GROMACS .gro file of C-alpha atoms in nm:
model
  238
    1UNK     CA    1  -0.924   0.298   1.848
    2UNK     CA    2  -0.875   0.288   1.474
    3UNK     CA    3  -0.625   0.546   1.354
    4UNK     CA    4  -0.715   0.480   0.988
    5UNK     CA    5  -0.417   0.250   0.952
    6UNK     CA    6  -0.376  -0.009   0.682
    7UNK     CA    7  -0.140   0.140   0.429
    8UNK     CA    8   0.116   0.408   0.368
    9UNK     CA    9   0.021   0.771   0.402
   10UNK     CA   10  -0.098   0.870   0.050
   11UNK     CA   11   0.095   1.196   0.084
   12UNK     CA   12   0.431   1.016   0.093
   13UNK     CA   13   0.450   1.061  -0.284
   14UNK     CA   14   0.326   1.420  -0.265
   15UNK     CA   15   0.602   1.614  -0.085
   16UNK     CA   16   0.421   1.944  -0.137
   17UNK     CA   17   0.130   1.817   0.076
   18UNK     CA   18   0.277   1.917   0.411
   19UNK     CA   19   0.288   2.222   0.635
   20UNK     CA   20   0.460   2.502   0.447
   21UNK     CA   21   0.346   2.376   0.106
   22UNK     CA   22   0.078   2.525  -0.118
   23UNK     CA   23  -0.233   2.373  -0.273
   24UNK     CA   24  -0.167   2.336  -0.644
   25UNK     CA   25  -0.418   2.514  -0.864
   26UNK     CA   26  -0.551   2.716  -0.569
   27UNK     CA   27  -0.636   3.022  -0.777
   28UNK     CA   28  -0.974   2.956  -0.936
   29UNK     CA   29  -1.029   2.624  -0.754
   30UNK     CA   30  -1.405   2.564  -0.725
   31UNK     CA   31  -1.645   2.311  -0.578
   32UNK     CA   32  -2.022   2.265  -0.592
   33UNK     CA   33  -2.256   2.366  -0.311
   34UNK     CA   34  -2.569   2.173  -0.213
   35UNK     CA   35  -2.769   2.347  -0.486
   36UNK     CA   36  -2.510   2.258  -0.750
   37UNK     CA   37  -2.378   2.611  -0.783
   38UNK     CA   38  -2.004   2.669  -0.801
   39UNK     CA   39  -1.822   2.805  -0.497
   40UNK     CA   40  -1.467   2.933  -0.487
   41UNK     CA   41  -1.269   2.735  -0.230
   42UNK     CA   42  -1.080   3.051  -0.142
   43UNK     CA   43  -1.410   3.222  -0.054
   44UNK     CA   44  -1.483   2.954   0.207
   45UNK     CA   45  -1.175   3.042   0.411
   46UNK     CA   46  -1.261   3.283   0.695
   47UNK     CA   47  -1.084   3.619   0.680
   48UNK     CA   48  -0.744   3.578   0.847
   49UNK     CA   49  -0.853   3.224   0.932
   50UNK     CA   50  -0.829   2.870   0.802
   51UNK     CA   51  -1.033   2.599   0.632
   52UNK     CA   52  -1.022   2.233   0.733
   53UNK     CA   53  -1.098   2.011   0.432
   54UNK     CA   54  -1.169   1.640   0.482
   55UNK     CA   55  -1.211   1.417   0.176
   56UNK     CA   56  -1.473   1.145   0.189
   57UNK     CA   57  -1.754   0.947   0.026
   58UNK     CA   58  -2.013   0.686   0.122
   59UNK     CA   59  -1.805   0.391  -0.006
   60UNK     CA   60  -1.485   0.470   0.185
   61UNK     CA   61  -1.456   0.268   0.509
   62UNK     CA   62  -1.177   0.496   0.632
   63UNK     CA   63  -1.401   0.801   0.600
   64UNK     CA   64  -1.694   0.627   0.767
   65UNK     CA   65  -1.470   0.533   1.060
   66UNK     CA   66  -1.291   0.868   1.090
   67UNK     CA   67  -1.572   1.120   1.042
   68UNK     CA   68  -1.704   1.101   1.402
   69UNK     CA   69  -1.363   1.221   1.520
   70UNK     CA   70  -1.384   1.514   1.279
   71UNK     CA   71  -1.728   1.599   1.414
   72UNK     CA   72  -1.594   1.601   1.770
   73UNK     CA   73  -1.311   1.840   1.682
   74UNK     CA   74  -1.545   2.065   1.482
   75UNK     CA   75  -1.782   2.100   1.778
   76UNK     CA   76  -1.499   2.221   1.999
   77UNK     CA   77  -1.409   2.488   1.742
   78UNK     CA   78  -1.769   2.587   1.667
   79UNK     CA   79  -1.730   2.916   1.852
   80UNK     CA   80  -1.414   3.014   1.665
   81UNK     CA   81  -1.503   3.215   1.354
   82UNK     CA   82  -1.147   3.176   1.226
   83UNK     CA   83  -1.177   2.799   1.182
   84UNK     CA   84  -1.417   2.645   0.933
   85UNK     CA   85  -1.468   2.276   0.848
   86UNK     CA   86  -1.600   2.114   0.529
   87UNK     CA   87  -1.624   1.764   0.388
   88UNK     CA   88  -1.532   1.735   0.022
   89UNK     CA   89  -1.759   1.470  -0.131
   90UNK     CA   90  -1.557   1.315  -0.412
   91UNK     CA   91  -1.537   1.030  -0.660
   92UNK     CA   92  -1.627   0.698  -0.501
   93UNK     CA   93  -1.331   0.522  -0.342
   94UNK     CA   94  -1.489   0.176  -0.378
   95UNK     CA   95  -1.776   0.176  -0.630
   96UNK     CA   96  -2.042  -0.086  -0.561
   97UNK     CA   97  -1.992  -0.080  -0.182
   98UNK     CA   98  -2.340  -0.061  -0.027
   99UNK     CA   99  -2.481  -0.053  -0.381
  100UNK     CA  100  -2.345   0.292  -0.473
  101UNK     CA  101  -2.244   0.332  -0.837
  102UNK     CA  102  -1.992   0.583  -0.963
  103UNK     CA  103  -2.160   0.907  -1.070
  104UNK     CA  104  -2.175   0.993  -1.440
  105UNK     CA  105  -2.299   1.346  -1.381
  106UNK     CA  106  -2.264   1.616  -1.118
  107UNK     CA  107  -2.636   1.578  -1.043
  108UNK     CA  108  -2.578   1.214  -0.946
  109UNK     CA  109  -2.283   1.304  -0.726
  110UNK     CA  110  -2.486   1.577  -0.558
  111UNK     CA  111  -2.758   1.320  -0.482
  112UNK     CA  112  -2.497   1.099  -0.316
  113UNK     CA  113  -2.367   1.395  -0.117
  114UNK     CA  114  -2.717   1.475   0.007
  115UNK     CA  115  -2.759   1.112   0.111
  116UNK     CA  116  -2.426   1.126   0.298
  117UNK     CA  117  -2.540   1.433   0.491
  118UNK     CA  118  -2.865   1.262   0.586
  119UNK     CA  119  -2.719   0.922   0.670
  120UNK     CA  120  -2.421   1.043   0.872
  121UNK     CA  121  -2.604   1.322   1.062
  122UNK     CA  122  -2.310   1.558   1.027
  123UNK     CA  123  -2.267   1.906   1.168
  124UNK     CA  124  -1.982   1.971   0.926
  125UNK     CA  125  -2.126   2.077   0.588
  126UNK     CA  126  -2.050   1.902   0.260
  127UNK     CA  127  -1.931   2.049  -0.066
  128UNK     CA  128  -1.902   1.845  -0.384
  129UNK     CA  129  -1.610   1.794  -0.618
  130UNK     CA  130  -1.674   1.827  -0.991
  131UNK     CA  131  -1.687   1.522  -1.215
  132UNK     CA  132  -1.331   1.600  -1.328
  133UNK     CA  133  -1.216   1.549  -0.965
  134UNK     CA  134  -1.010   1.869  -0.971
  135UNK     CA  135  -1.058   1.956  -0.604
  136UNK     CA  136  -0.971   1.607  -0.481
  137UNK     CA  137  -0.648   1.614  -0.678
  138UNK     CA  138  -0.568   1.966  -0.558
  139UNK     CA  139  -0.600   1.845  -0.198
  140UNK     CA  140  -0.360   1.557  -0.254
  141UNK     CA  141  -0.569   1.285  -0.416
  142UNK     CA  142  -0.630   1.079  -0.101
  143UNK     CA  143  -0.977   0.925  -0.052
  144UNK     CA  144  -0.983   1.040   0.312
  145UNK     CA  145  -0.730   1.312   0.388
  146UNK     CA  146  -0.740   1.612   0.620
  147UNK     CA  147  -0.583   1.940   0.510
  148UNK     CA  148  -0.583   2.278   0.685
  149UNK     CA  149  -0.527   2.575   0.454
  150UNK     CA  150  -0.519   2.953   0.481
  151UNK     CA  151  -0.669   3.204   0.239
  152UNK     CA  152  -0.367   3.191   0.011
  153UNK     CA  153  -0.380   2.814  -0.026
  154UNK     CA  154  -0.092   2.773   0.214
  155UNK     CA  155  -0.093   2.437   0.391
  156UNK     CA  156  -0.089   2.464   0.770
  157UNK     CA  157  -0.138   2.092   0.830
  158UNK     CA  158  -0.189   1.787   0.609
  159UNK     CA  159  -0.234   1.415   0.665
  160UNK     CA  160  -0.314   1.158   0.398
  161UNK     CA  161  -0.548   0.968   0.632
  162UNK     CA  162  -0.794   1.165   0.844
  163UNK     CA  163  -0.773   1.120   1.221
  164UNK     CA  164  -0.956   1.334   1.475
  165UNK     CA  165  -0.687   1.307   1.741
  166UNK     CA  166  -0.413   1.406   1.498
  167UNK     CA  167  -0.620   1.698   1.371
  168UNK     CA  168  -0.701   1.816   1.723
  169UNK     CA  169  -0.332   1.818   1.816
  170UNK     CA  170  -0.242   2.004   1.496
  171UNK     CA  171  -0.505   2.272   1.559
  172UNK     CA  172  -0.378   2.321   1.915
  173UNK     CA  173  -0.043   2.411   1.763
  174UNK     CA  174  -0.206   2.649   1.515
  175UNK     CA  175  -0.485   2.822   1.713
  176UNK     CA  176  -0.437   2.701   2.070
  177UNK     CA  177  -0.642   2.491   2.311
  178UNK     CA  178  -1.021   2.481   2.301
  179UNK     CA  179  -1.238   2.536   2.606
  180UNK     CA  180  -1.404   2.196   2.561
  181UNK     CA  181  -1.285   1.853   2.452
  182UNK     CA  182  -1.566   1.658   2.292
  183UNK     CA  183  -1.535   1.280   2.271
  184UNK     CA  184  -1.692   1.071   1.996
  185UNK     CA  185  -1.900   0.892   2.260
  186UNK     CA  186  -2.054   1.229   2.349
  187UNK     CA  187  -2.207   1.250   2.001
  188UNK     CA  188  -2.526   1.083   1.884
  189UNK     CA  189  -2.389   0.966   1.550
  190UNK     CA  190  -2.458   0.649   1.351
  191UNK     CA  191  -2.199   0.378   1.410
  192UNK     CA  192  -2.000   0.240   1.120
  193UNK     CA  193  -2.075  -0.131   1.085
  194UNK     CA  194  -1.886  -0.213   0.768
  195UNK     CA  195  -1.986  -0.191   0.403
  196UNK     CA  196  -2.134  -0.460   0.185
  197UNK     CA  197  -2.062  -0.548  -0.175
  198UNK     CA  198  -2.312  -0.738  -0.392
  199UNK     CA  199  -2.195  -1.085  -0.491
  200UNK     CA  200  -2.290  -1.042  -0.857
  201UNK     CA  201  -2.579  -1.278  -0.918
  202UNK     CA  202  -2.620  -1.190  -1.288
  203UNK     CA  203  -2.255  -1.171  -1.393
  204UNK     CA  204  -1.986  -1.337  -1.178
  205UNK     CA  205  -1.764  -1.079  -1.007
  206UNK     CA  206  -1.423  -1.045  -1.167
  207UNK     CA  207  -1.134  -1.075  -0.923
  208UNK     CA  208  -0.824  -0.931  -1.092
  209UNK     CA  209  -0.483  -1.057  -0.991
  210UNK     CA  210  -0.309  -0.722  -1.043
  211UNK     CA  211  -0.370  -0.359  -0.956
  212UNK     CA  212  -0.605  -0.178  -1.194
  213UNK     CA  213  -0.666   0.192  -1.255
  214UNK     CA  214  -1.001   0.343  -1.359
  215UNK     CA  215  -1.026   0.484  -1.710
  216UNK     CA  216  -1.197   0.810  -1.786
  217UNK     CA  217  -1.523   0.772  -1.975
  218UNK     CA  218  -1.821   0.978  -2.082
  219UNK     CA  219  -2.177   0.841  -2.113
  220UNK     CA  220  -2.362   0.873  -2.440
  221UNK     CA  221  -2.668   1.093  -2.463
  222UNK     CA  222  -2.987   0.910  -2.368
  223UNK     CA  223  -3.340   0.995  -2.264
  224UNK     CA  224  -3.360   0.670  -2.069
  225UNK     CA  225  -3.219   0.598  -1.724
  226UNK     CA  226  -2.903   0.394  -1.693
  227UNK     CA  227  -2.956   0.067  -1.511
  228UNK     CA  228  -2.607  -0.069  -1.572
  229UNK     CA  229  -2.292   0.139  -1.572
  230UNK     CA  230  -1.966   0.036  -1.730
  231UNK     CA  231  -1.674   0.049  -1.490
  232UNK     CA  232  -1.369   0.045  -1.719
  233UNK     CA  233  -1.035  -0.036  -1.559
  234UNK     CA  234  -0.701  -0.146  -1.698
  235UNK     CA  235  -0.362  -0.255  -1.577
  236UNK     CA  236  -0.054  -0.041  -1.641
  237UNK     CA  237   0.060  -0.292  -1.903
  238UNK     CA  238  -0.268  -0.305  -2.095
   0.00000   0.00000   0.00000
């Protein structure tokens, strides 16, 4: 079983992202629904209940491996009105994986979110982060975290890498045992078989020798579709 290993917990450098902490910027924090409309994150928390938020996207192998475990836990809590689950579709973790290109606009990101819902056959609904990535950063900045919050933005549980078994155990401590225990093998979900990255037949793929960070950019106005998108990145010394 893969416990989403392969690196330090992203929350190691975010000491507030743990039980007893508070989501920064909670007041006024919003995400986009399937129709593109804005939704207050606070409004998604059941009264006197909690919201489980799992970050993910279609280019993140960790999310594609871990989401079946989330689905299993969500099914066991489906009858509990005090526990609600959502996936937060966010900026792409690995642009170009499986041919997906980083979204320029919220409309493009919403299209990717709709494709994720269709491809992954999820019971847990998706909401979409804005292009400024505010919600992802508020929930710790990890590409595939799991965070349980109350209506005040108080953190009841947080892990930088999502894991269904870890989440199930945490929820037992918060709301108690469930009547059922669904296994991933009980679910008829697509199996993750790895992601592919184009080799770059037109322009040879650049393989940097140091860590790079994406730069913020805005596309120019155009009536034509973009067929190539600039992906600007720079080292910390550039």
